[in-house]
Amino acid sequence: MEQVTDHLLAAARKVIAVHINYPSRAAQRGRTPEQPSYFLKPSSSLSLSGSPVERPAGCELLGYEGEIALVIGTPARRVGIEDAWGHVEWVTASNDLGVYDLRYADKGSNLRSKGGDGFTPVGPELIPAADVDPSQLRIRTWHNGELVQDDTTEDLLFPFARLIADLSQLLTLEAGDIILTGTPAGASVAQPGDVVEVEVSAGSLSSGRLTTKVTEGTTAFADFGARPMTDDTQREEAYGSREAAGLPSFSAPVTALSPELKKKLESVATATLSSQLRKRGLNNVSIDGLQATRPERRVVGLARTLRYVPNREDLFTTHGGGFNAQKRAIDSVNEGEILVMEARGEKGTGTVGDILALRAQMRGAAAIITDGGVRDYSAVAGLDMPTYFANPHPAVLGRRHIPWDTDITIACGGATVQPGDIIVADSDGILVIPPAIAGELVDECIEQEKEETFIFEMVKQGNSVDGLYPMNAEWHGRYQEWSALERREGVQDD
């Protein structure tokens, strides 16, 4: 084996990194890509094992990601998967470092956030690619001596040969080019004074431990460029979870909708539910002013919530892009849940389109409700899942909205909705039912509809509605007799 040297780093004309490639990382991020995606890091970000890396002054979130690096030996252009691995000469360890504080300014390019000097240490030893099976490599990362990442390449989303073949379709991979192949779950944040080590191994072959010590930068960013800025979303992404970042967990909706309760709620009319809610003094529990893509459908489910705030350009750069609150809400909605969006009744832009609506349907969502607009209306209307919305509109989200937060109390169509509220929606309207009263409420609805069935039959027989609707004492007594007879006949039928 050989060592990584300054000469090898100088030969690298390109450094290409893969976004997500390990199933464990995909599960942690809550999204699994169908195709590989990439970004470039400048060759000036390369450094040797033992070199320090500076966390820029004013930055909080220097993230580390242990990765397997491939070094191209012979140029590759339009190669097939079966021939691709033959173009790799070396395998070694790498650390894909980056500051999440500058992601907002990159628009997805990762240039500022991941392109800093020393942000791509590699080495220390080179493993000959011809001596290893690319599906049998192991990657491990230690943070201050604690093992935090440990995974293999056995079940990658995109095997290495596929990455090389895919990239070579559009660009020539040149000798010395380096490909970073993704990181498994466990990547996190390093502080000044911390030491991060990464090792790649294949049986008895090893890259040795790539060692990087973090130092604190002292030169502040000038005001003529992007300045560091972060929020809880970036902290969660950098640390891997809200808990790891020391942030409070989102309150998960309480499961208050048993199959039996759901069946009862599906059996009674929305008008009856509304009537019983009014009897309890709940007059402001209807989501008003919306239309439905599937008006013939009736849906019952637990609410998940998403709040949009009015667009402000500086805030949209930090909250609007990437895996924002809108995408997180769509990608975490569960079977039978209803995603309710607060859009302030703003009709001048879309709040959901065909791709995200399809994703919600694929996750089993019962419906989407928004008091804003819908883009790609024909495609959304063609889905089996109903969507309730204010109007179609072709404009994108960022024209009027910033996706801000999920699983909080919101306002939609004039009603307050909390995570875990029970939503009942059909062609008559949309109701929000507090889960604490749902069981008692629906039982009284069933009784009310039995009474109305009796009244209907009596009117059909020619009786006057005077004293019958509503029932006086005499008619109520006759109803009790009729109800008892219905129960006896029901038992006999069983």
XYZ file of C-alpha atoms in Angstrom:
494
model
C 0.000 0.000 0.000
C 1.022 3.624 -0.461
C 0.459 6.764 1.568
C -1.653 9.719 0.529
C 0.797 12.518 -0.230
C 0.688 16.159 -1.251
C 1.552 14.986 -4.774
C -1.587 12.818 -4.952
C -3.769 15.638 -3.640
C -2.294 18.028 -6.195
C -3.222 15.588 -8.970
C -6.924 15.660 -8.089
C -8.740 17.939 -10.504
C -12.217 17.198 -9.151
C -13.724 16.112 -5.854
C -17.266 14.759 -6.307
C -19.466 13.896 -3.339
C -22.680 11.847 -3.178
C -25.561 13.150 -1.080
C -27.235 10.021 0.362
C -26.067 6.467 -0.267
C -26.387 4.427 2.958
C -29.815 3.083 4.009
C -29.064 4.027 7.622
C -28.489 7.657 6.600
C -31.604 7.659 4.422
C -33.657 6.416 7.368
C -32.152 9.092 9.604
C -32.912 11.810 7.054
C -36.405 10.463 6.409
C -35.976 10.276 2.646
C -34.627 7.682 0.205
C -33.544 8.983 -3.221
C -34.468 7.032 -6.341
C -31.316 8.166 -8.160
C -27.907 9.310 -6.910
C -27.267 13.043 -6.679
C -23.950 14.838 -6.334
C -22.156 18.062 -5.478
C -18.614 19.308 -6.141
C -15.981 20.217 -3.569
C -12.957 22.274 -4.659
C -9.623 20.458 -4.781
C -8.293 23.143 -2.416
C -10.475 21.574 0.314
C -8.240 18.458 0.299
C -5.833 17.882 3.178
C -3.693 15.135 4.684
C -4.249 13.085 7.825
C -3.063 15.005 10.877
C -3.822 18.401 9.369
C -6.042 20.603 11.564
C -9.355 21.949 10.283
C -10.655 25.344 11.301
C -14.223 25.934 12.342
C -14.743 29.399 10.863
C -15.203 32.245 13.317
C -18.857 32.831 14.124
C -19.910 29.318 13.077
C -21.585 26.853 15.422
C -22.145 23.694 13.383
C -19.032 22.070 11.909
C -20.384 18.716 10.779
C -18.233 15.658 10.114
C -19.102 12.677 7.895
C -16.857 9.635 7.638
C -16.777 8.427 4.030
C -15.053 6.008 1.683
C -13.092 7.869 -0.992
C -12.401 6.404 -4.434
C -9.410 7.633 -6.426
C -9.730 7.299 -10.204
C -6.747 5.653 -11.906
C -7.682 5.667 -15.593
C -10.063 8.136 -17.275
C -13.688 7.063 -17.501
C -16.162 8.423 -20.048
C -19.463 6.706 -20.842
C -18.419 3.454 -19.209
C -20.864 0.715 -18.281
C -21.481 -0.533 -14.759
C -19.700 -3.804 -15.521
C -16.473 -1.970 -16.446
C -16.658 0.954 -14.024
C -14.762 -0.469 -11.039
C -11.740 -1.092 -13.249
C -11.230 2.680 -13.487
C -10.691 3.003 -9.720
C -7.059 2.693 -8.591
C -7.245 3.381 -4.866
C -9.654 3.318 -1.940
C -9.082 5.349 1.219
C -10.808 7.158 4.084
C -12.213 10.672 3.931
C -14.054 13.130 6.142
C -16.642 15.256 4.352
C -16.584 18.295 6.650
C -18.882 21.291 6.365
C -20.454 24.173 8.278
C -24.253 24.066 8.373
C -24.242 27.763 9.296
C -23.687 28.634 5.611
C -26.034 26.131 3.935
C -28.735 28.769 3.549
C -26.467 30.797 1.256
C -25.496 27.925 -1.036
C -28.829 27.256 -2.766
C -27.912 23.568 -2.717
C -24.415 23.910 -4.194
C -22.610 23.300 -0.850
C -19.740 25.512 -2.044
C -19.515 27.754 1.018
C -20.681 25.171 3.520
C -18.440 22.295 2.375
C -15.707 23.902 0.265
C -13.483 25.437 2.940
C -9.759 24.825 3.083
C -9.076 21.498 4.776
C -12.732 20.429 4.622
C -11.858 17.178 2.766
C -9.105 15.307 4.598
C -8.199 11.942 3.008
C -5.864 9.052 3.837
C -3.554 8.182 5.397
C -3.019 4.923 3.433
C -4.210 3.937 -0.042
C -5.818 0.502 -0.484
C -5.438 -0.938 -4.020
C -8.918 -1.126 -5.534
C -8.015 -4.300 -7.427
C -7.442 -6.080 -4.098
C -10.899 -5.491 -2.608
C -14.542 -6.273 -3.259
C -16.292 -2.878 -3.335
C -19.381 -4.417 -1.688
C -17.366 -5.693 1.290
C -15.762 -2.535 2.665
C -16.218 -1.232 6.203
C -16.329 2.417 7.266
C -15.853 3.528 10.884
C -15.648 6.953 12.522
C -14.517 7.902 16.022
C -15.318 11.216 17.725
C -12.938 11.894 20.628
C -12.231 8.166 20.775
C -15.885 7.066 20.770
C -17.064 4.926 17.847
C -19.980 6.845 16.280
C -20.239 5.397 12.758
C -19.857 1.743 11.779
C -21.328 0.427 8.530
C -20.504 -1.592 5.429
C -21.004 -1.215 1.704
C -22.992 -4.437 1.387
C -26.406 -2.802 0.921
C -25.647 0.632 -0.489
C -28.457 2.420 -2.275
C -26.067 3.024 -5.203
C -23.075 0.646 -5.489
C -19.763 2.278 -6.360
C -19.694 0.969 -9.927
C -23.077 2.550 -10.558
C -21.827 5.935 -9.298
C -18.816 5.851 -11.610
C -20.859 4.758 -14.629
C -23.531 7.359 -13.887
C -21.085 10.246 -13.508
C -19.191 9.217 -16.656
C -22.333 9.711 -18.748
C -21.858 13.482 -18.624
C -18.273 14.189 -17.600
C -14.881 12.584 -17.903
C -13.541 11.195 -14.656
C -9.826 11.918 -14.852
C -6.890 10.207 -13.198
C -6.564 11.493 -9.641
C -10.197 12.578 -9.319
C -11.717 11.705 -5.951
C -15.265 10.501 -5.354
C -16.744 10.648 -1.851
C -19.356 7.924 -1.675
C -21.723 9.024 1.103
C -21.842 8.657 4.866
C -23.775 6.248 7.105
C -25.898 7.296 10.083
C -24.044 8.702 13.080
C -22.472 11.807 11.534
C -22.611 14.733 13.921
C -20.963 18.007 15.005
C -17.391 18.574 16.231
C -16.259 21.400 18.507
C -12.865 23.132 18.666
C -10.450 20.795 20.429
C -12.274 17.653 19.234
C -10.541 14.903 17.255
C -12.332 12.959 14.516
C -10.864 9.741 13.087
C -12.066 7.734 10.073
C -10.930 4.297 8.871
C -11.808 2.178 5.844
C -11.007 -1.528 5.965
C -11.403 -4.667 3.876
C -10.295 -7.783 5.750
C -6.658 -7.262 6.693
C -6.318 -4.187 4.478
C -6.836 -0.779 6.084
C -6.526 2.875 5.245
C -5.285 3.528 8.768
C -7.006 6.155 10.853
C -7.500 9.489 9.144
C -7.080 12.011 11.975
C -8.410 15.557 12.024
C -8.295 17.970 14.961
C -10.724 20.883 15.033
C -9.453 24.399 15.827
C -11.340 27.653 16.360
C -11.143 30.278 13.616
C -10.294 33.829 14.605
C -10.987 35.823 11.434
C -14.581 37.040 11.230
C -16.526 36.969 7.966
C -16.663 40.307 6.151
C -20.023 41.976 5.669
C -19.761 41.913 1.852
C -20.584 38.180 1.736
C -22.829 35.643 3.433
C -22.519 35.617 7.213
C -23.014 32.511 9.388
C -26.627 31.942 10.360
C -28.337 28.904 11.819
C -31.590 27.721 13.354
C -33.068 24.621 14.939
C -33.673 23.014 11.544
C -29.965 23.165 10.724
C -29.037 21.988 14.223
C -31.284 18.955 13.781
C -29.754 18.202 10.376
C -26.190 18.637 11.643
C -26.543 16.481 14.757
C -28.788 13.901 13.101
C -31.851 14.336 15.334
C -33.560 16.876 17.561
C -32.630 14.857 20.627
C -28.921 14.738 19.713
C -28.996 18.503 19.143
C -30.507 19.046 22.595
C -33.781 20.302 21.148
C -37.208 19.390 22.538
C -38.975 16.635 20.628
C -42.044 17.504 18.597
C -45.167 16.372 20.366
C -46.449 13.363 18.481
C -50.220 13.209 18.062
C -51.914 11.036 20.638
C -53.563 8.038 19.029
C -57.186 8.603 20.018
C -58.863 7.034 17.016
C -59.496 3.340 17.524
C -60.872 1.310 14.617
C -64.232 1.083 16.428
C -64.430 4.861 16.976
C -63.401 5.542 13.384
C -66.120 3.207 12.093
C -68.745 4.981 14.192
C -67.597 8.414 12.978
C -67.767 7.227 9.382
C -71.348 6.067 9.929
C -72.868 9.392 11.010
C -73.546 12.498 8.948
C -71.330 15.548 9.247
C -74.483 17.590 9.868
C -75.309 15.388 12.865
C -71.801 15.776 14.255
C -72.060 19.537 13.839
C -75.372 19.585 15.669
C -74.001 17.641 18.624
C -70.891 19.808 18.766
C -73.099 22.917 18.945
C -75.030 21.379 21.846
C -71.710 21.268 23.690
C -71.023 24.919 22.942
C -68.488 24.185 20.210
C -69.533 26.553 17.435
C -66.118 27.240 15.880
C -64.938 23.803 14.841
C -65.589 23.830 11.105
C -62.921 24.505 8.490
C -64.761 26.725 6.027
C -64.458 27.963 2.465
C -62.710 24.967 0.881
C -63.482 22.715 -2.059
C -62.545 19.071 -2.501
C -60.907 17.060 -5.254
C -63.004 14.044 -4.160
C -66.296 15.471 -2.866
C -67.925 12.041 -2.913
C -65.409 10.690 -0.403
C -65.738 10.779 3.388
C -62.548 10.765 5.415
C -61.877 10.413 9.123
C -58.383 10.714 10.558
C -56.040 12.285 13.081
C -54.640 15.722 12.300
C -50.989 16.427 11.590
C -50.273 20.133 11.205
C -48.045 22.432 9.135
C -47.809 26.214 9.424
C -46.775 28.647 6.705
C -45.796 32.222 7.559
C -45.787 35.167 5.118
C -42.758 35.179 2.866
C -39.805 37.310 3.916
C -36.902 36.895 1.559
C -34.103 36.651 4.139
C -36.039 34.026 6.105
C -36.984 32.054 3.015
C -33.276 31.486 2.341
C -32.909 29.732 5.717
C -36.263 27.932 5.909
C -37.588 27.624 2.371
C -35.036 25.390 0.690
C -33.822 21.846 1.191
C -35.711 19.424 3.407
C -37.896 22.197 4.791
C -40.878 21.980 7.142
C -43.293 21.332 4.247
C -41.282 18.359 2.985
C -40.688 17.054 6.507
C -44.429 17.143 7.175
C -45.235 15.352 3.929
C -42.498 12.784 4.467
C -43.561 11.959 8.034
C -47.346 11.769 7.679
C -48.527 8.289 8.639
C -51.187 5.855 7.497
C -54.667 7.304 7.982
C -53.508 10.747 9.138
C -54.717 14.023 7.649
C -52.206 16.793 6.984
C -53.771 20.178 7.781
C -51.972 23.295 6.527
C -52.293 26.852 7.793
C -51.877 29.186 4.829
C -53.758 32.178 6.310
C -56.413 31.892 3.589
C -53.825 33.202 1.117
C -55.058 32.213 -2.337
C -52.313 33.792 -4.426
C -49.969 30.814 -4.594
C -49.832 27.045 -4.267
C -49.173 25.316 -0.939
C -48.914 21.773 -2.308
C -48.415 20.318 -5.776
C -48.619 16.982 -7.522
C -45.308 15.456 -6.369
C -45.745 16.175 -2.668
C -49.421 15.233 -2.772
C -48.448 11.929 -4.387
C -45.814 11.392 -1.685
C -48.471 11.938 0.998
C -50.745 9.416 -0.728
C -47.911 6.888 -0.974
C -47.336 7.237 2.772
C -51.010 6.430 3.361
C -52.330 9.882 4.268
C -56.125 10.014 4.392
C -56.271 13.581 3.031
C -54.562 16.955 2.747
C -56.399 20.077 3.913
C -55.078 23.562 3.129
C -56.765 26.945 3.253
C -54.393 28.076 0.493
C -53.964 27.250 -3.165
C -53.059 24.000 -4.925
C -50.639 23.763 -7.852
C -50.828 21.138 -10.603
C -54.552 20.901 -9.924
C -55.403 18.301 -12.578
C -52.733 15.898 -11.302
C -53.682 16.453 -7.655
C -57.364 15.958 -8.488
C -56.477 12.699 -10.219
C -55.075 11.174 -7.045
C -57.179 8.775 -5.005
C -56.410 10.748 -1.826
C -58.761 13.742 -1.382
C -57.310 17.232 -1.108
C -59.374 20.090 0.353
C -58.191 23.519 -0.795
C -59.184 27.142 -1.405
C -58.470 27.363 -5.142
C -56.074 26.241 -7.881
C -53.085 28.520 -8.449
C -49.985 28.074 -10.649
C -47.489 30.043 -8.514
C -44.826 28.343 -6.421
C -44.802 28.312 -2.639
C -42.138 30.990 -2.196
C -44.255 33.696 -3.791
C -46.245 34.169 -0.586
C -45.226 31.542 1.995
C -42.379 30.160 4.084
C -42.903 26.631 5.465
C -42.144 27.274 9.125
C -43.136 24.606 11.615
C -44.900 21.265 12.022
C -47.022 19.487 14.628
C -48.092 22.666 16.420
C -51.459 24.336 16.994
C -52.529 26.134 13.813
C -55.476 27.977 12.265
C -57.023 26.660 9.056
C -60.166 27.945 7.368
C -61.232 29.812 10.503
C -60.786 26.869 12.880
C -58.087 26.042 15.393
C -56.508 22.634 14.772
C -54.144 20.801 17.106
C -52.044 17.710 16.342
C -54.129 14.691 17.299
C -57.510 16.361 16.742
C -59.975 14.155 14.876
C -60.911 15.455 11.431
C -64.113 14.414 9.658
C -64.523 15.668 6.101
C -67.018 15.066 3.312
C -69.074 17.016 0.793
C -70.984 18.757 3.617
C -67.872 20.229 5.202
C -64.879 19.656 7.440
C -65.141 19.349 11.221
C -62.489 19.383 13.936
C -63.423 17.146 16.875
C -61.567 17.308 20.206
C -60.490 13.704 20.816
C -61.489 13.797 24.493
C -65.198 14.030 23.639
C -65.255 12.001 20.410
C -66.556 8.730 21.914
C -69.454 10.310 23.778
C -70.181 12.648 20.874
C -70.500 9.931 18.232
C -72.723 7.753 20.463
C -75.133 10.662 20.819
C -74.935 11.257 17.067
C -75.931 7.640 16.443
C -78.875 8.064 18.809
C -79.883 11.334 17.119
C -79.864 9.720 13.690
C -82.031 6.865 14.986
C -84.528 9.462 16.222
C -84.446 11.212 12.862
C -85.032 7.903 11.076
C -88.113 7.370 13.246
C -89.363 10.911 12.554
C -88.830 10.421 8.822
C -90.871 7.198 8.909
C -93.679 8.881 10.842
C -93.830 11.810 8.417
C -93.823 9.320 5.544
C -96.893 7.692 7.090
C -98.720 11.031 6.935
C -98.147 12.422 10.441
C -97.801 16.155 11.011
C -94.447 17.517 12.165
C -96.251 19.418 14.937
C -95.037 17.803 18.163
C -93.067 15.238 16.177
C -90.154 17.365 15.020
C -88.844 17.961 17.619
C -90.554 15.195 19.539
C -92.814 16.022 22.463
C -93.300 13.590 25.390
C -96.007 11.590 23.601
C -93.976 11.096 20.480
C -90.864 10.355 22.497
C -92.684 7.537 24.240
C -93.759 6.084 20.908
C -90.125 6.404 19.737
C -88.929 4.372 22.737
C -91.362 1.584 21.816
C -90.221 1.690 18.184
C -86.542 1.643 19.240
C -87.074 -1.363 21.542
C -88.783 -3.232 18.701
C -85.875 -2.398 16.364
C -83.394 -3.783 18.895
C -85.371 -7.022 19.341
C -85.612 -7.541 15.597
C -81.907 -6.880 15.315
C -81.125 -9.540 17.908
C -83.391 -12.053 16.089
C -81.640 -11.303 12.806
C -78.256 -12.044 14.461
